[in-house]
Short mmCIF file of C-alpha atoms in Angstrom, two decimals:
data_model
loop_
_atom_site.label_atom_id
_atom_site.label_comp_id
_atom_site.label_asym_id
_atom_site.label_seq_id
_atom_site.Cartn_x
_atom_site.Cartn_y
_atom_site.Cartn_z
CA MET A 1 112.25 -121.78 -42.88
CA LEU A 2 109.28 -119.66 -41.83
CA VAL A 3 109.78 -120.72 -37.85
CA PRO A 4 113.30 -118.82 -37.39
CA ILE A 5 112.08 -115.78 -39.32
CA LEU A 6 109.01 -115.69 -36.70
CA VAL A 7 110.95 -116.29 -33.95
CA ILE A 8 113.49 -114.03 -34.29
CA ALA A 9 111.11 -111.31 -35.55
CA SER A 10 109.37 -111.73 -32.70
CA LEU A 11 112.41 -111.25 -30.52
CA VAL A 12 113.23 -108.64 -32.09
CA SER A 13 109.74 -106.82 -31.51
CA LEU A 14 109.83 -108.12 -27.77
CA TYR A 15 113.10 -106.22 -27.82
CA ILE A 16 111.75 -102.97 -29.47
CA GLY A 17 108.45 -102.87 -27.48
CA SER A 18 110.63 -103.23 -24.05
CA TYR A 19 112.84 -100.54 -25.20
CA LEU A 20 109.61 -98.15 -25.86
CA LEU A 21 108.23 -99.17 -23.06
CA ASN A 22 111.34 -98.38 -20.52
CA LYS A 23 111.73 -95.10 -22.37
CA LYS A 24 108.25 -94.06 -21.69
CA VAL A 25 109.04 -94.86 -17.68
CA GLU A 26 110.09 -91.75 -16.60
CA VAL A 27 113.05 -91.94 -13.69
CA PRO A 28 111.00 -90.42 -10.81
CA GLU A 29 112.74 -87.05 -9.58
CA GLU A 30 113.85 -88.48 -6.07
CA PHE A 31 115.51 -91.41 -8.09
CA LYS A 32 117.77 -88.68 -10.13
CA LEU A 33 119.69 -87.22 -7.28
CA LEU A 34 120.92 -90.79 -6.80
CA ILE A 35 122.83 -90.78 -10.19
CA ASP A 36 123.91 -86.88 -10.22
CA ASP A 37 127.38 -88.04 -9.18
CA ILE A 38 128.00 -90.88 -11.56
CA GLN A 39 130.50 -90.48 -13.92
CA CYS A 40 130.23 -93.05 -16.63
CA THR A 41 133.46 -93.34 -17.92
CA SER A 42 133.77 -96.83 -18.55
CA CYS A 43 130.29 -97.55 -20.51
CA HIS A 44 130.30 -95.95 -23.82
CA ILE A 45 126.49 -97.47 -24.37
CA SER A 46 124.54 -94.57 -26.45
CA THR A 47 121.15 -95.41 -25.54
CA CYS A 48 121.87 -95.73 -21.73
CA SER A 49 118.80 -94.20 -19.78
CA ASN A 50 120.98 -92.75 -17.02
CA LYS A 51 123.10 -90.48 -19.57
CA LYS A 52 122.20 -87.04 -19.61
CA MET B 1 118.70 -134.68 -8.28
CA SER B 2 121.03 -135.03 -5.21
CA PHE B 3 122.12 -132.09 -3.12
CA THR B 4 125.79 -132.93 -3.92
CA LEU B 5 125.03 -132.33 -7.53
CA PHE B 6 123.97 -128.73 -6.85
CA ALA B 7 126.92 -128.00 -4.33
CA THR B 8 129.16 -129.28 -7.11
CA ALA B 9 127.62 -127.41 -9.77
CA ILE B 10 128.03 -123.86 -7.30
CA ILE B 11 131.42 -124.71 -6.24
CA SER B 12 132.43 -125.80 -9.83
CA ALA B 13 131.13 -122.72 -11.52
CA MET B 14 132.02 -119.98 -8.85
CA LEU B 15 135.65 -121.05 -8.13
CA ILE B 16 136.92 -123.98 -10.74
CA ASN B 17 135.59 -122.44 -13.85
CA ASN B 18 135.23 -119.00 -12.72
CA VAL B 19 133.97 -116.90 -15.12
CA ILE B 20 136.36 -113.76 -15.14
CA LEU B 21 139.60 -115.62 -14.49
CA MET B 22 139.32 -119.12 -16.11
CA GLN B 23 136.88 -118.27 -19.10
CA PHE B 24 137.97 -114.80 -19.75
CA LEU B 25 134.20 -113.39 -20.07
CA GLY B 26 132.93 -110.25 -18.39
CA VAL B 27 136.33 -109.00 -18.73
CA CYS B 28 135.18 -105.39 -19.48
CA PRO B 29 133.09 -104.75 -16.23
CA PHE B 30 136.37 -106.58 -14.56
CA LEU B 31 138.47 -103.91 -15.47
CA GLY B 32 135.75 -100.64 -16.16
CA VAL B 33 133.82 -101.31 -13.16
CA SER B 34 136.54 -102.33 -10.21
CA LYS B 35 138.09 -98.95 -9.48
CA LYS B 36 135.62 -98.84 -6.07
CA SER B 37 134.84 -101.58 -4.12
CA SER B 38 131.01 -100.29 -3.77
CA SER B 39 130.82 -100.11 -7.56
CA ALA B 40 132.21 -103.86 -8.06
CA ILE B 41 129.37 -105.03 -5.52
CA GLY B 42 126.57 -103.04 -7.21
CA MET B 43 127.73 -104.26 -10.71
CA SER B 44 127.93 -107.76 -9.05
CA ALA B 45 124.49 -108.10 -7.50
CA ALA B 46 123.03 -106.38 -10.99
CA VAL B 47 124.90 -109.55 -13.04
CA LEU B 48 123.57 -112.12 -10.31
CA PHE B 49 120.20 -111.09 -11.02
CA VAL B 50 120.04 -110.71 -14.55
CA MET B 51 122.29 -113.84 -15.03
CA VAL B 52 119.81 -116.03 -13.01
CA ILE B 53 116.69 -114.71 -14.74
CA ALA B 54 118.29 -115.14 -18.09
CA SER B 55 119.32 -118.20 -17.53
CA ALA B 56 116.17 -119.53 -16.62
CA ILE B 57 114.53 -117.98 -19.83
CA THR B 58 116.88 -118.91 -22.26
CA TYR B 59 117.10 -122.42 -21.22
CA THR B 60 113.27 -122.82 -21.37
CA LEU B 61 113.24 -121.00 -24.93
CA TYR B 62 115.94 -123.46 -25.65
CA ASP B 63 114.13 -126.55 -24.43
CA LEU B 64 110.54 -125.63 -25.26
CA VAL B 65 111.01 -123.38 -28.42
CA LEU B 66 114.28 -123.74 -30.35
CA TYR B 67 114.88 -127.54 -29.94
CA GLN B 68 111.07 -128.47 -30.51
CA TYR B 69 111.09 -126.77 -33.73
CA GLY B 70 114.39 -127.98 -34.77
CA ILE B 71 116.04 -124.30 -34.84
CA PRO B 72 118.59 -124.47 -32.47
CA TYR B 73 121.34 -122.77 -34.48
CA ILE B 74 119.43 -119.34 -33.98
CA SER B 75 120.25 -119.71 -30.21
CA THR B 76 123.04 -117.13 -29.81
CA ILE B 77 120.72 -114.10 -31.58
CA ALA B 78 117.64 -115.48 -29.65
CA PHE B 79 119.30 -115.40 -26.32
CA ILE B 80 121.07 -111.68 -27.37
CA LEU B 81 117.23 -110.53 -27.84
CA VAL B 82 116.06 -112.15 -24.84
CA ILE B 83 118.90 -110.53 -22.46
CA ALA B 84 118.33 -106.98 -24.29
CA SER B 85 114.70 -107.19 -23.52
CA LEU B 86 115.07 -108.77 -19.96
CA VAL B 87 117.36 -105.79 -19.07
CA GLN B 88 114.91 -103.31 -20.35
CA PHE B 89 112.05 -104.87 -18.25
CA VAL B 90 114.02 -105.18 -15.22
CA GLU B 91 115.20 -101.80 -15.53
CA MET B 92 111.34 -100.71 -16.00
CA PHE B 93 110.24 -102.55 -13.22
CA ILE B 94 112.91 -101.27 -10.69
CA LYS B 95 112.23 -97.99 -11.74
CA LYS B 96 108.79 -98.26 -10.93
CA THR B 97 109.05 -100.06 -7.48
CA SER B 98 112.37 -100.01 -5.46
CA LYS B 99 114.27 -96.82 -4.54
CA SER B 100 117.08 -99.16 -2.99
CA LEU B 101 117.25 -101.52 -5.70
CA TYR B 102 117.64 -98.79 -8.17
CA LYS B 103 120.10 -96.72 -6.17
CA SER B 104 122.10 -100.22 -5.92
CA LEU B 105 121.46 -101.94 -9.47
CA GLY B 106 120.24 -99.10 -11.37
CA ILE B 107 123.19 -97.52 -13.29
CA TYR B 108 124.66 -101.01 -13.44
CA LEU B 109 121.80 -102.44 -15.51
CA PRO B 110 122.04 -100.74 -19.18
CA LEU B 111 126.11 -102.18 -18.65
CA ILE B 112 124.82 -105.92 -18.47
CA THR B 113 123.09 -105.85 -21.78
CA THR B 114 126.86 -105.97 -23.65
CA ASN B 115 128.21 -108.30 -20.62
CA CYS B 116 129.16 -111.52 -22.62
CA ALA B 117 129.29 -113.16 -19.24
CA ILE B 118 125.66 -113.30 -19.30
CA LEU B 119 125.57 -114.80 -22.92
CA GLY B 120 128.24 -116.95 -21.92
CA VAL B 121 126.25 -118.70 -19.01
CA SER B 122 123.08 -119.04 -21.37
CA GLU B 123 125.21 -120.64 -24.17
CA GLY B 124 127.09 -122.68 -21.57
CA ASN B 125 124.03 -124.06 -20.23
CA ILE B 126 122.95 -125.40 -23.40
CA THR B 127 126.27 -126.65 -24.15
CA ASN B 128 127.08 -128.36 -20.90
CA ILE B 129 123.92 -129.20 -19.33
CA TRP B 130 120.80 -129.48 -21.78
CA THR B 131 120.18 -132.96 -23.30
CA SER B 132 117.12 -134.25 -24.96
CA THR B 133 116.67 -136.48 -22.52
CA LEU B 134 117.00 -134.83 -19.43
CA PRO B 135 113.58 -133.64 -17.87
CA TYR B 136 112.81 -129.93 -18.19
CA TRP B 137 112.96 -129.21 -14.56
CA ASP B 138 116.13 -131.01 -13.61
CA GLY B 139 117.79 -129.04 -16.19
CA LEU B 140 116.03 -125.81 -15.43
CA LEU B 141 116.87 -126.52 -11.85
CA LEU B 142 120.72 -127.25 -12.96
CA ALA B 143 120.94 -123.98 -15.05
CA VAL B 144 119.48 -121.90 -12.33
CA THR B 145 122.19 -123.22 -10.00
CA THR B 146 125.12 -123.13 -12.36
CA ALA B 147 123.89 -119.34 -13.03
CA VAL B 148 124.05 -118.57 -8.90
CA GLY B 149 127.51 -119.80 -8.73
CA THR B 150 128.86 -118.04 -11.63
CA GLY B 151 127.38 -115.00 -10.52
CA LEU B 152 128.72 -115.42 -6.96
CA GLY B 153 132.25 -116.11 -8.74
CA PHE B 154 131.89 -112.86 -10.73
CA GLY B 155 131.01 -111.10 -7.41
CA LEU B 156 134.04 -112.85 -5.59
CA ILE B 157 136.47 -112.04 -8.21
CA MET B 158 135.07 -108.14 -9.00
CA PHE B 159 135.42 -107.83 -4.89
CA ALA B 160 138.74 -108.93 -4.41
CA PHE B 161 140.06 -107.07 -7.54
CA SER B 162 138.26 -103.88 -6.49
CA SER B 163 139.90 -104.01 -3.12
CA ILE B 164 143.48 -104.83 -4.26
CA ARG B 165 142.77 -102.04 -6.76
CA GLU B 166 141.69 -99.69 -3.74
CA ARG B 167 144.95 -100.53 -2.02
CA LEU B 168 147.11 -100.30 -5.15
CA ASP B 169 145.90 -96.46 -5.42
CA ALA B 170 147.20 -95.79 -2.03
CA SER B 171 150.46 -97.39 -2.20
CA ASN B 172 153.67 -96.12 -4.03
CA VAL B 173 153.68 -97.83 -7.25
CA PRO B 174 156.22 -96.66 -9.86
CA SER B 175 154.66 -94.21 -12.69
CA ALA B 176 155.06 -96.33 -15.49
CA TRP B 177 153.14 -99.14 -13.46
CA LYS B 178 150.13 -96.96 -12.42
CA GLY B 179 146.77 -97.79 -13.38
CA VAL B 180 146.28 -100.19 -15.86
CA PRO B 181 149.09 -101.89 -16.17
CA ILE B 182 149.69 -102.83 -12.58
CA SER B 183 145.98 -103.75 -12.60
CA LEU B 184 146.35 -106.38 -15.58
CA VAL B 185 149.33 -107.67 -13.55
CA VAL B 186 147.45 -108.52 -10.52
CA ALA B 187 144.71 -109.67 -12.74
CA GLY B 188 147.18 -112.45 -14.24
CA ILE B 189 148.49 -113.36 -10.67
CA MET B 190 144.93 -114.07 -9.59
CA SER B 191 144.12 -116.11 -12.57
CA LEU B 192 147.30 -118.07 -11.92
CA ALA B 193 145.91 -118.31 -8.45
CA PHE B 194 142.77 -119.70 -9.46
CA LEU B 195 144.26 -122.09 -12.02
CA GLY B 196 145.54 -124.06 -8.82
CA LEU B 197 142.22 -124.66 -8.04
CA ALA B 198 141.55 -126.64 -11.27
CA GLY B 199 140.97 -130.77 -10.74
CA ILE B 200 139.73 -130.19 -7.05
CA ILE B 201 136.37 -131.79 -8.39
#
């Protein structure tokens, strides 16, 4: 019973860690220009890093 | 493992069991990101990229952890978490390293977290390929080959569908059929056409 809980807990921690790390890494200024004209009309992901 | 086996796996995954038209997975980006060919190509490249890496990781996780510890029933939730984490890592890596890759894949990567085609391929690898007697490396190679075929099939349909939609935008379609209705009719006809490929292999 403990093993599946440990596996899921470690995967959840991995996701949270990767999300926080990704959030910390800023999109370089030169890259931001590339996505200025993107219209995110078909996607409703609230955590998308491209949303302004 | 022969070349024929891998060629069969690629053709089967790409054309005969096409992920969009035959399995109806990944229909959200199929309809949402197919208005322009450039967007469709970018999305397809991102899906192919993540699908191949996700297949390798999920197959390994299943074979070396979930099966070994007798917990294969948590595979779905484990795969979802692996794919979501993988997308974050890939996005972070691309942000730090490659401008051109970020330009072509960057905006589509967050969409892939919710793309059921990725999860479908990972689950399909376990259902159709993995057996307890199959050597790890053979199974892994076959899983990755299937992922490549599926990703290419996804790209093929996305490109074909986006090209048709671009031409439809420029043609004289009755107002009641404009936009989504005519697109869905086209998707249905494409699906019927691909049904004709069933049974080739």
